[in-house]
């Protein structure tokens, strides 16, 4: 391996001293040492601490669910918790500072049934942007709508009856978007966020096909009423067979001119929207205002997609104003929707927090490297390894190594970096780890390299596989610096949840490492891989990546679209 020149200006941050002692210091401050002997005060202290650290259940009432116990203990020594308290300008200890993520979330959920919901803030940096007050108010009104229209409510039962009987009894009280569980986990997270935003924009209720494992991976995001479609939903067994040829497929209906005589007649009870990557020009008319006008009258929209289609919603004129009110910062769309919707269930949260505590929490800096190789054949490939090293060293994300005789490093407070690698293969991780084991770094930094799992091939539906995949995306989102692979929805989810602008490694062509190996992303937004290129008004093709400043072509896919904020690119 070639020795690469390093010219980092990266100032070494001193590590946080005294982390272990802060817990007791805080306890002393809040309660006073001597009063600790008084039982009554002690209980009050525990209650105060409990709110801060969420350990009350451990101390007073060990839950039957072992997960809760494990996670709560992790939090006692979590550095972020302590930092949060130290930095917290507010002297009040009623709540961890940003447990509700700037009011993106509401209080009042049962904490134990979904620990991640209110604990996630403890593992993350402060939000860079605050959600707009308009977004917050729309989320609150959505929650009210969902409570009124969600599964097994009176309104739901009524529209379900109409759907079953085929009878029209006037306009329906509640309208729905049903999201079909489809494709790999990264795609599903992106499409669910897309479907939710579409529901917000059209005053519909989002219902989720549980598929094989949705309830195993994600907590309920809305209060009181489930987002999961009820098992008695009449069309639920047809979801797999819905395709572009289905009679109720919107594109197919347009193609066959089934609406030719619909003037004055009643709209269908439901329409299937085929929005997968192979959708055709008729299906793509979904992104036209005229078609949205029609779809507005259909109570049930059933959607199958594997794409993050939000960028094209920004090109629909009737949604423009609302979207701009919801998201003054365009590149925070998935960031906020993702943080609002996707809370890992307790088993997944256990995977995340235990791993974080064991390997990542103590490092001065965390670097995520997400590797997805689309080449056929079994890796690891030398050109991919070359690309990873070229990118991380050129961009000063990782230090170079000393190729001279081994230098025995001094004992002391060396700055440490934890590298979290995710890949289906373990080969890259082993090479990078061995490199930093066999050689010292020119900066004296200590580099730990970790990879949670290597499943060798992508399995789309297996339970533990997807739990781990979700945990890995989330762990990547907790890093300080992120390097991702082109085209990977796994990386998009991590960068969006983490609020990170990653370095994207270009897709290797012809088995060679590209030069330059990577570039910084324009925004943290995911890329829409299969956008329409159609001007609905002019009824002809158009480059939709050139229409407005905030919808551009992606760094990693020349025909894809993504949201960006500034136009300096
Ligand atoms: C809706 O229907 C379900 C089952 O058919 C029933 O259990 C539930 O009570 C109904 N809800 C209301 C509000 O009537
Ligand atoms: C539309 O209605 C007219 C007159 O009722 C009929 O002749 C025609 O066949 C219908 N077209 C379709 C596509 O159903
Ligand atoms: C790919 O590599 C082969 C052999 O190295 C070379 O002959 C070919 O021209 C390359 N193709 C492209 C598109 O670069």
Coordinates of C-alpha atoms and ligand atoms in Angstrom, one line a residue:
X1 CA 0.0 0.0 0.0
X2 CA 1.2 3.4 -0.9
X3 CA 1.9 5.9 1.8
X4 CA -0.3 8.8 1.5
X5 CA 0.6 12.3 2.5
X6 CA -1.4 13.8 5.2
X7 CA -2.1 17.5 5.6
X8 CA -4.8 17.5 8.2
X9 CA -5.8 20.7 9.9
X10 CA -8.2 18.8 12.0
X11 CA -7.6 20.1 15.5
X12 CA -7.5 17.5 18.2
X13 CA -10.3 17.9 20.6
X14 CA -9.4 16.9 24.1
X15 CA -11.5 14.0 25.3
X16 CA -14.1 14.6 27.8
X17 CA -12.6 14.2 31.2
X18 CA -14.5 13.0 34.2
X19 CA -17.4 11.4 32.4
X20 CA -17.7 8.6 35.0
X21 CA -17.9 10.9 37.9
X22 CA -20.6 13.2 36.5
X23 CA -23.4 10.9 37.3
X24 CA -22.7 11.0 41.0
X25 CA -21.8 14.7 40.8
X26 CA -25.1 15.4 39.3
X27 CA -26.8 13.4 41.9
X28 CA -25.0 15.3 44.6
X29 CA -25.9 18.6 43.2
X30 CA -29.6 17.8 42.8
X31 CA -30.1 16.1 46.1
X32 CA -27.3 17.1 48.5
X33 CA -25.0 14.5 50.0
X34 CA -26.3 14.4 53.5
X35 CA -29.9 14.2 52.6
X36 CA -29.2 11.0 50.7
X37 CA -29.7 9.2 54.0
X38 CA -33.3 10.4 54.2
X39 CA -35.4 7.9 52.5
X40 CA -38.1 10.3 51.5
X41 CA -35.7 12.7 49.8
X42 CA -33.9 9.7 48.3
X43 CA -37.1 8.7 46.5
X44 CA -37.5 12.3 45.2
X45 CA -33.9 12.2 44.0
X46 CA -34.6 8.9 42.2
X47 CA -37.6 10.5 40.6
X48 CA -35.6 13.5 39.5
X49 CA -32.8 11.2 38.2
X50 CA -35.3 9.0 36.6
X51 CA -36.7 11.7 34.4
X52 CA -33.2 12.6 33.3
X53 CA -31.8 9.2 32.8
X54 CA -35.0 7.1 32.4
X55 CA -33.8 4.7 35.0
X56 CA -36.7 5.0 37.3
X57 CA -38.2 1.8 36.1
X58 CA -34.9 0.0 36.9
X59 CA -34.6 1.4 40.4
X60 CA -38.1 1.2 41.5
X61 CA -39.9 -1.4 39.4
X62 CA -37.8 -3.7 37.3
X63 CA -39.8 -4.4 34.2
X64 CA -40.4 -7.9 33.0
X65 CA -39.0 -7.0 29.7
X66 CA -35.2 -7.5 30.0
X67 CA -34.5 -5.0 27.2
X68 CA -35.7 -2.1 29.2
X69 CA -33.3 -2.9 32.0
X70 CA -30.3 -3.3 29.7
X71 CA -30.9 0.0 27.9
X72 CA -31.6 2.0 31.0
X73 CA -28.3 0.9 32.4
X74 CA -26.5 1.9 29.3
X75 CA -27.8 5.4 29.7
X76 CA -26.4 5.9 33.1
X77 CA -22.9 6.2 31.7
X78 CA -23.7 7.5 28.2
X79 CA -21.4 10.4 27.5
X80 CA -24.0 12.2 25.4
X81 CA -26.3 12.2 28.4
X82 CA -23.7 13.8 30.5
X83 CA -22.7 16.2 27.9
X84 CA -26.3 17.1 27.4
X85 CA -26.7 17.9 31.1
X86 CA -23.5 19.9 31.2
X87 CA -24.3 21.9 28.2
X88 CA -28.0 22.2 29.1
X89 CA -28.4 25.9 29.7
X90 CA -31.7 25.3 31.2
X91 CA -31.3 24.5 34.9
X92 CA -34.5 22.5 34.8
X93 CA -34.1 18.8 35.0
X94 CA -37.7 17.9 34.3
X95 CA -36.7 16.5 31.0
X96 CA -33.6 15.7 29.0
X97 CA -33.0 18.8 27.0
X98 CA -34.2 17.7 23.6
X99 CA -36.1 14.5 24.3
X100 CA -38.9 15.7 22.0
X101 CA -36.5 16.8 19.2
X102 CA -37.7 20.4 19.1
X103 CA -41.4 19.3 19.5
X104 CA -41.2 17.0 16.5
X105 CA -42.4 14.3 18.9
X106 CA -45.1 14.5 21.5
X107 CA -44.9 13.5 25.1
X108 CA -47.1 11.0 26.7
X109 CA -46.3 7.7 24.9
X110 CA -45.5 4.8 27.2
X111 CA -41.7 5.0 27.4
X112 CA -41.0 1.4 28.2
X113 CA -42.9 0.0 25.2
X114 CA -40.5 1.9 22.9
X115 CA -37.4 3.1 24.7
X116 CA -35.8 4.5 21.6
X117 CA -38.5 7.1 21.1
X118 CA -37.4 9.4 24.0
X119 CA -33.8 8.0 24.4
X120 CA -32.6 8.6 20.9
X121 CA -31.8 12.3 21.7
X122 CA -29.3 11.1 24.2
X123 CA -27.2 9.4 21.6
X124 CA -27.2 12.1 19.0
X125 CA -25.8 15.6 18.5
X126 CA -28.2 18.5 18.7
X127 CA -30.4 18.9 15.7
X128 CA -28.8 21.3 13.2
X129 CA -32.1 22.8 12.1
X130 CA -35.3 23.1 14.1
X131 CA -38.4 21.8 12.6
X132 CA -40.6 24.6 11.4
X133 CA -43.6 25.5 13.6
X134 CA -45.8 24.8 10.6
X135 CA -44.4 21.3 10.3
X136 CA -45.1 20.8 14.0
X137 CA -48.6 22.0 13.8
X138 CA -49.3 19.8 10.7
X139 CA -48.0 16.8 12.5
X140 CA -50.2 17.5 15.5
X141 CA -53.2 17.9 13.2
X142 CA -52.2 14.7 11.4
X143 CA -52.2 12.9 14.7
X144 CA -55.7 14.1 15.4
X145 CA -56.8 12.9 12.0
X146 CA -55.2 9.6 12.5
X147 CA -56.9 9.1 15.8
X148 CA -60.2 9.8 14.2
X149 CA -59.7 7.7 11.1
X150 CA -57.2 5.0 12.0
X151 CA -57.9 1.3 12.2
X152 CA -61.1 0.2 14.0
X153 CA -62.4 3.7 14.5
X154 CA -66.0 4.4 13.5
X155 CA -64.9 6.2 10.3
X156 CA -62.5 3.5 9.3
X157 CA -65.2 0.8 9.8
X158 CA -67.5 2.9 7.6
X159 CA -65.2 3.4 4.7
X160 CA -64.1 -0.2 5.0
X161 CA -67.8 -1.2 4.6
X162 CA -68.1 0.9 1.5
X163 CA -65.0 -0.7 0.1
X164 CA -66.3 -4.2 0.8
X165 CA -69.8 -3.5 -0.5
X166 CA -68.8 -1.3 -3.5
X167 CA -71.7 0.9 -2.5
X168 CA -71.3 4.7 -2.6
X169 CA -72.9 6.4 0.4
X170 CA -71.7 9.9 -0.1
X171 CA -68.2 11.3 0.1
X172 CA -66.1 9.5 2.7
X173 CA -65.2 11.1 6.0
X174 CA -61.7 9.8 5.9
X175 CA -59.3 9.1 3.0
X176 CA -56.3 6.8 3.0
X177 CA -53.0 6.0 1.6
X178 CA -52.1 2.3 2.1
X179 CA -48.4 1.6 1.9
X180 CA -47.5 -1.9 0.7
X181 CA -44.5 -3.4 2.4
X182 CA -42.2 -3.9 -0.6
X183 CA -38.4 -4.3 -1.3
X184 CA -35.4 -4.1 1.0
X185 CA -35.4 -2.4 4.4
X186 CA -33.6 0.8 3.3
X187 CA -36.0 1.2 0.5
X188 CA -39.0 0.6 2.7
X189 CA -37.8 3.3 5.2
X190 CA -37.5 5.8 2.3
X191 CA -40.8 4.9 0.7
X192 CA -42.7 5.0 3.9
X193 CA -41.5 8.5 4.6
X194 CA -42.5 9.4 1.0
X195 CA -46.0 8.0 1.5
X196 CA -46.4 9.8 4.8
X197 CA -45.5 13.1 3.3
X198 CA -47.9 12.5 0.5
X199 CA -50.6 11.7 3.1
X200 CA -49.8 14.9 4.9
X201 CA -50.1 16.9 1.7
X202 CA -53.4 15.3 0.7
X203 CA -55.0 15.1 4.1
X204 CA -55.0 11.3 4.0
X205 CA -54.4 8.8 6.7
X206 CA -51.3 6.6 6.2
X207 CA -51.8 2.9 6.9
X208 CA -49.0 0.4 6.8
X209 CA -49.1 -3.1 5.5
X210 CA -47.3 -5.0 8.3
X211 CA -45.7 -7.3 5.8
X212 CA -43.4 -9.8 7.4
X213 CA -41.6 -7.7 9.9
X214 CA -42.7 -4.1 10.1
X215 CA -44.0 -4.3 13.6
X216 CA -40.9 -6.2 14.7
X217 CA -38.7 -3.3 13.5
X218 CA -40.6 -0.1 14.1
X219 CA -42.6 1.3 17.0
X220 CA -46.0 2.9 16.5
X221 CA -45.3 6.6 15.6
X222 CA -48.8 8.0 16.2
X223 CA -50.5 8.2 19.5
X224 CA -53.3 5.9 20.6
X225 CA -54.3 4.5 17.2
X226 CA -52.1 2.1 15.2
X227 CA -50.6 2.8 11.8
X228 CA -50.9 -0.9 10.9
X229 CA -53.5 -1.9 8.5
X230 CA -56.0 -4.2 10.2
X231 CA -55.7 -7.9 9.1
X232 CA -59.4 -7.8 8.0
X233 CA -58.6 -5.2 5.3
X234 CA -60.4 -6.7 2.2
X235 CA -57.6 -6.3 -0.3
X236 CA -54.7 -7.3 2.0
X237 CA -54.2 -10.7 0.3
X238 CA -54.0 -9.1 -3.1
X239 CA -51.1 -6.8 -2.3
X240 CA -48.5 -9.2 -3.7
X241 CA -50.3 -9.7 -6.9
X242 CA -50.9 -6.0 -7.6
X243 CA -48.9 -4.9 -10.6
X244 CA -49.0 -2.6 -13.7
X245 CA -51.5 -4.9 -15.4
X246 CA -54.0 -5.0 -12.5
X247 CA -57.4 -3.6 -13.5
X248 CA -57.2 -1.1 -10.6
X249 CA -53.8 0.1 -11.4
X250 CA -54.0 3.8 -12.1
X251 CA -51.6 3.8 -15.0
X252 CA -53.4 0.9 -16.5
X253 CA -56.8 2.6 -16.1
X254 CA -55.4 5.7 -17.9
X255 CA -54.0 3.6 -20.7
X256 CA -57.2 1.8 -21.2
X257 CA -59.1 5.1 -21.1
X258 CA -61.4 3.8 -18.3
X259 CA -62.1 7.3 -17.2
X260 CA -63.3 8.4 -20.6
X261 CA -66.9 8.4 -19.5
X262 CA -66.2 9.2 -15.9
X263 CA -67.5 12.8 -16.1
X264 CA -70.3 12.9 -13.6
X265 CA -70.0 9.3 -12.7
X266 CA -68.5 8.2 -9.3
X267 CA -64.8 7.7 -8.8
X268 CA -63.6 4.2 -7.9
X269 CA -63.4 3.2 -4.3
X270 CA -59.8 2.4 -4.6
X271 CA -56.9 2.8 -7.0
X272 CA -53.6 0.9 -7.0
X273 CA -50.7 3.2 -7.6
X274 CA -47.7 1.4 -9.1
X275 CA -44.7 3.5 -8.2
X276 CA -42.0 0.9 -8.3
X277 CA -38.8 1.5 -10.4
X278 CA -40.3 -0.2 -13.4
X279 CA -43.3 2.1 -13.6
X280 CA -44.3 3.4 -17.0
X281 CA -45.2 6.7 -18.4
X282 CA -48.9 6.3 -17.5
X283 CA -48.0 5.4 -13.9
X284 CA -45.8 8.5 -13.8
X285 CA -48.7 10.8 -14.4
X286 CA -49.3 10.5 -10.7
X287 CA -46.9 13.5 -10.6
X288 CA -49.2 15.7 -12.5
X289 CA -51.6 18.1 -10.9
X290 CA -54.5 17.1 -13.1
X291 CA -54.1 13.5 -12.0
X292 CA -53.8 14.6 -8.4
X293 CA -57.2 16.3 -8.8
X294 CA -58.7 13.1 -9.9
X295 CA -57.0 11.0 -7.2
X296 CA -58.3 13.4 -4.6
X297 CA -61.8 11.8 -5.0
X298 CA -60.6 8.2 -4.5
X299 CA -61.0 7.2 -0.8
X300 CA -58.4 4.4 -0.9
X301 CA -55.0 4.8 -2.6
X302 CA -52.9 1.7 -2.4
X303 CA -49.3 2.3 -3.2
X304 CA -46.4 0.0 -4.0
X305 CA -43.0 1.7 -4.4
X306 CA -39.3 1.2 -3.8
X307 CA -38.3 4.8 -4.4
X308 CA -37.9 7.9 -2.4
X309 CA -40.3 10.0 -4.6
X310 CA -40.4 13.1 -2.5
X311 CA -38.2 15.3 -4.8
X312 CA -40.8 15.0 -7.5
X313 CA -43.6 16.0 -5.1
X314 CA -41.7 19.4 -5.0
X315 CA -42.4 19.8 -8.7
X316 CA -46.1 19.5 -8.4
X317 CA -47.4 23.1 -8.5
X318 CA -50.4 22.5 -6.1
X319 CA -48.0 21.2 -3.4
X320 CA -45.4 23.9 -3.8
X321 CA -46.6 26.4 -1.2
X322 CA -47.5 23.8 1.4
X323 CA -44.1 22.1 1.0
X324 CA -42.3 25.3 1.3
X325 CA -44.1 26.1 4.5
X326 CA -43.5 22.7 6.0
X327 CA -39.8 22.7 5.0
X328 CA -38.1 26.1 4.8
X329 CA -34.9 24.0 4.7
X330 CA -35.4 21.6 1.8
X331 CA -32.7 19.3 2.7
X332 CA -34.3 18.4 6.1
X333 CA -37.3 16.7 4.7
X334 CA -36.2 13.1 5.2
X335 CA -34.3 14.1 8.3
X336 CA -37.4 15.3 10.1
X337 CA -39.9 12.8 8.7
X338 CA -37.5 10.0 9.5
X339 CA -36.8 11.2 13.1
X340 CA -40.6 11.5 13.5
X341 CA -41.6 8.2 12.1
X342 CA -38.9 5.6 12.6
X343 CA -38.3 4.5 16.2
X344 CA -36.5 1.2 16.6
X345 CA -38.4 -1.4 18.6
X346 CA -36.8 -2.5 21.9
X347 CA -35.0 -5.5 20.5
X348 CA -33.5 -3.4 17.8
X349 CA -32.7 -0.6 20.3
X350 CA -30.9 -3.2 22.4
X351 CA -28.7 -4.0 19.4
X352 CA -28.0 -0.4 18.8
X353 CA -27.3 0.8 22.3
X354 CA -25.2 -2.2 23.3
X355 CA -23.0 -1.9 20.3
X356 CA -22.7 1.8 20.7
X357 CA -21.7 1.5 24.3
X358 CA -19.2 -1.3 23.7
X359 CA -17.4 0.1 20.6
X360 CA -18.3 3.6 19.8
X361 CA -19.2 5.7 22.8
X362 CA -15.8 6.2 24.2
X363 CA -14.0 7.3 21.0
X364 CA -13.3 10.9 20.5
X365 CA -14.7 10.7 17.0
X366 CA -16.9 8.2 15.2
X367 CA -16.5 7.5 11.5
X368 CA -19.1 5.4 9.6
X369 CA -18.1 3.7 6.3
X370 CA -21.0 2.1 4.5
X371 CA -20.0 -0.2 1.7
X372 CA -22.3 -1.6 -0.8
X373 CA -20.9 -3.2 -3.9
X374 CA -23.2 -3.7 -6.8
X375 CA -20.7 -5.7 -8.9
X376 CA -21.5 -9.3 -9.3
X377 CA -19.2 -11.9 -7.8
X378 CA -18.0 -12.4 -4.3
X379 CA -15.9 -9.6 -2.7
X380 CA -13.8 -8.3 -1.3
X381 CA -12.5 -6.5 -4.3
X382 CA -9.1 -4.8 -4.3
X383 CA -10.4 -1.8 -6.2
X384 CA -13.1 -1.2 -3.6
X385 CA -10.6 -1.3 -0.8
X386 CA -8.3 1.1 -2.7
X387 CA -11.3 3.4 -3.1
X388 CA -12.2 3.4 0.6
X389 CA -8.6 4.2 1.6
X390 CA -8.1 6.8 -1.1
X391 CA -11.3 8.5 -0.1
X392 CA -10.8 8.5 3.7
X393 CA -7.2 9.6 3.5
X394 CA -7.6 12.2 0.8
X395 CA -10.4 13.8 2.7
X396 CA -8.5 13.5 6.0
X397 CA -11.1 11.3 7.6
X398 CA -8.6 8.7 8.6
X399 CA -4.9 9.1 9.3
X400 CA -2.1 7.7 7.2
X401 CA 0.0 4.9 8.6
X402 CA 3.7 4.9 9.3
X403 CA 5.5 2.5 6.9
X404 CA 8.8 2.8 8.8
X405 CA 9.8 0.5 11.6
X406 CA 7.1 0.0 14.1
X407 CA 6.9 3.0 16.4
X408 CA 5.9 2.1 19.9
X409 CA 3.2 4.5 20.8
X410 CA 3.4 6.4 24.0
X411 CA 1.0 5.8 26.8
X412 CA -1.2 8.7 27.4
X413 CA -4.2 10.4 26.2
X414 CA -4.1 9.7 22.5
X415 CA -7.0 10.8 20.5
X416 CA -9.1 7.9 19.4
X417 CA -11.3 7.3 16.4
X418 CA -13.8 4.5 16.1
X419 CA -14.5 3.3 12.6
X420 CA -17.8 1.6 12.1
X421 CA -17.9 -0.3 8.9
X422 CA -21.0 -2.0 7.4
X423 CA -20.8 -4.3 4.5
X424 CA -22.2 -7.6 3.4
X425 CA -18.6 -8.9 3.3
X426 CA -16.1 -8.8 6.2
X427 CA -13.1 -8.5 3.9
X428 CA -12.8 -4.7 3.8
X429 CA -13.2 -4.4 7.5
X430 CA -10.5 -7.0 8.1
X431 CA -8.1 -5.2 5.8
X432 CA -8.6 -1.8 7.4
X433 CA -8.5 -3.2 10.9
X434 CA -5.3 -5.1 10.2
X435 CA -3.7 -2.0 8.6
X436 CA -4.2 0.0 11.8
X437 CA -3.1 -2.9 13.9
X438 CA 0.1 -3.6 12.1
X439 CA 1.1 0.0 11.7
X440 CA 1.0 3.1 13.9
X441 CA -0.6 6.2 12.5
X442 CA 1.4 9.3 11.6
X443 CA -0.8 11.4 13.8
X444 CA -0.5 9.1 16.8
X445 CA -4.3 8.6 16.8
X446 CA -5.6 5.3 17.9
X447 CA -7.9 3.7 15.4
X448 CA -10.4 1.1 16.3
X449 CA -12.2 -0.6 13.4
X450 CA -15.5 -2.4 14.0
X451 CA -18.1 -4.2 11.9
X452 CA -21.3 -5.4 13.5
X453 CA -22.3 -8.1 11.0
X454 CA -21.5 -9.5 7.6
X455 CA -24.4 -11.4 6.1
X456 CA -22.6 -12.2 2.8
X457 CA -25.7 -11.5 0.8
X458 CA -28.8 -9.4 1.2
X459 CA -31.8 -11.2 2.5
X460 CA -34.8 -9.0 2.2
X461 CA -37.2 -10.6 4.6
X462 CA -35.5 -12.5 7.4
X463 CA -36.3 -11.3 10.9
X464 CA -32.9 -11.1 12.6
X465 CA -31.2 -10.0 9.4
X466 CA -33.5 -7.0 9.1
X467 CA -33.2 -6.2 12.8
X468 CA -29.4 -6.1 12.4
X469 CA -29.7 -4.1 9.2
X470 CA -31.9 -1.5 10.9
X471 CA -29.5 -1.4 13.8
X472 CA -26.6 -0.8 11.5
X473 CA -28.3 2.0 9.6
X474 CA -29.1 3.6 12.9
X475 CA -25.5 3.1 14.3
X476 CA -24.1 4.7 11.1
X477 CA -26.5 7.6 11.7
X478 CA -24.9 8.1 15.1
X479 CA -21.4 8.7 13.7
X480 CA -19.8 12.1 13.3
X481 CA -18.5 11.6 9.8
X482 CA -20.0 9.3 7.2
X483 CA -18.7 7.7 4.0
X484 CA -21.3 6.0 1.8
X485 CA -21.5 4.0 -1.3
X486 CA -23.3 5.3 -4.4
X487 CA -26.9 4.1 -5.0
X488 CA -27.3 2.7 -1.6
X489 CA -30.6 3.3 0.2
X490 CA -28.9 2.0 3.4
X491 CA -26.5 4.9 3.3
X492 CA -29.3 7.4 2.5
X493 CA -31.2 6.3 5.6
X494 CA -28.2 6.7 7.8
X495 CA -27.2 10.1 6.4
X496 CA -30.8 11.4 6.7
X497 CA -31.5 10.2 10.2
X498 CA -28.1 11.4 11.3
X499 CA -28.3 14.8 9.6
X500 CA -25.0 14.1 8.0
X501 CA -23.7 15.2 4.6
X502 CA -21.7 12.1 3.6
X503 CA -18.7 11.6 1.4
X504 CA -20.2 9.5 -1.4
X505 CA -17.9 7.0 -3.0
X506 CA -18.4 7.1 -6.8
X507 CA -19.6 3.9 -8.3
X508 CA -16.6 1.9 -9.6
X509 CA -16.7 1.2 -13.3
X510 CA -14.8 -1.6 -15.0
X511 CA -13.3 -2.9 -11.7
X512 CA -11.2 0.1 -11.1
X513 CA -11.3 2.6 -8.3
X514 CA -12.7 5.9 -9.6
X515 CA -10.6 9.1 -9.4
X516 CA -11.5 11.1 -7.5
X517 CA -12.7 8.3 -5.2
X518 CA -15.5 10.3 -3.6
X519 CA -17.1 13.7 -3.1
X520 CA -19.0 15.5 -0.4
X521 CA -22.7 15.3 -0.9
X522 CA -24.7 18.5 -1.7
X523 CA -27.2 17.7 0.9
X524 CA -28.2 15.0 3.4
X525 CA -31.3 14.1 1.3
X526 CA -31.8 10.7 -0.3
X527 CA -31.8 10.4 -4.1
X528 CA -34.9 9.5 -6.1
X529 CA -33.6 6.9 -8.4
X530 CA -36.5 6.7 -10.9
X531 CA -38.0 10.2 -11.4
X532 CA -40.3 11.2 -14.2
X533 CA -39.0 13.4 -16.9
X534 CA -42.2 14.9 -18.1
X535 CA -43.7 18.4 -18.3
X536 CA -47.3 17.9 -17.4
X537 CA -48.5 21.2 -18.8
X538 CA -46.5 21.1 -22.1
X539 CA -47.1 17.3 -22.3
X540 CA -43.6 16.6 -23.4
X541 CA -40.3 15.4 -21.9
X542 CA -38.3 17.8 -19.8
X543 CA -35.2 17.5 -17.6
X544 CA -36.8 17.7 -14.2
X545 CA -33.4 18.2 -12.6
X546 CA -33.2 21.6 -14.2
X547 CA -36.5 23.2 -13.3
X548 CA -36.0 24.6 -9.8
X549 CA -32.9 25.3 -7.8
X550 CA -33.8 23.0 -5.0
X551 CA -34.4 19.8 -7.1
X552 CA -31.1 18.8 -8.7
X553 CA -29.6 15.7 -10.1
X554 CA -27.8 13.4 -7.6
X555 CA -24.1 13.1 -7.0
X556 CA -24.2 9.4 -7.3
X557 CA -26.8 8.9 -10.1
X558 CA -26.9 11.4 -13.0
X559 CA -30.5 10.8 -13.7
X560 CA -31.7 10.8 -10.1
X561 CA -33.2 13.7 -8.3
X562 CA -32.6 15.1 -4.8
X563 CA -33.5 18.1 -2.7
X564 CA -30.8 20.6 -1.9
X565 CA -30.8 23.9 -0.2
X566 CA -28.1 26.1 -1.7
X567 CA -27.2 26.3 -5.3
X568 CA -23.5 26.4 -5.4
X569 CA -23.0 23.3 -7.3
Ligands
LIG1 C1 -65.0 -1.4 14.1 O1 -65.0 -2.8 13.8 C2 -64.3 -3.7 14.6 C3 -64.3 -5.1 14.1 O2 -65.2 -5.2 13.0 C4 -64.9 -3.6 16.0 O3 -64.3 -4.4 16.9 C5 -64.9 -2.2 16.5 O4 -65.5 -2.0 17.8 C6 -65.5 -1.2 15.5 N1 -65.3 0.1 15.9 C7 -66.3 1.0 16.3 C8 -65.9 2.3 16.8 O5 -67.5 0.6 16.2
LIG2 C1 -68.7 6.3 -23.4 O1 -70.1 6.5 -23.5 C2 -70.6 6.5 -24.8 C3 -72.1 6.9 -24.8 O2 -72.7 6.5 -23.6 C4 -70.4 5.1 -25.4 O3 -70.9 5.1 -26.7 C5 -68.9 4.8 -25.3 O4 -68.7 3.5 -25.8 C6 -68.3 4.9 -23.9 N1 -66.9 4.8 -23.9 C7 -66.2 4.0 -23.1 C8 -64.8 4.0 -23.2 O5 -66.8 3.3 -22.2
LIG3 C1 -12.3 -1.9 -19.1 O1 -11.0 -2.6 -18.9 C2 -10.6 -3.4 -20.0 C3 -9.3 -4.1 -19.5 O2 -8.6 -3.5 -18.5 C4 -10.3 -2.4 -21.1 O3 -9.9 -3.1 -22.2 C5 -11.6 -1.7 -21.5 O4 -11.4 -0.7 -22.5 C6 -12.1 -1.0 -20.3 N1 -13.4 -0.4 -20.6 C7 -13.8 0.8 -20.2 C8 -15.1 1.3 -20.6 O5 -13.0 1.6 -19.6

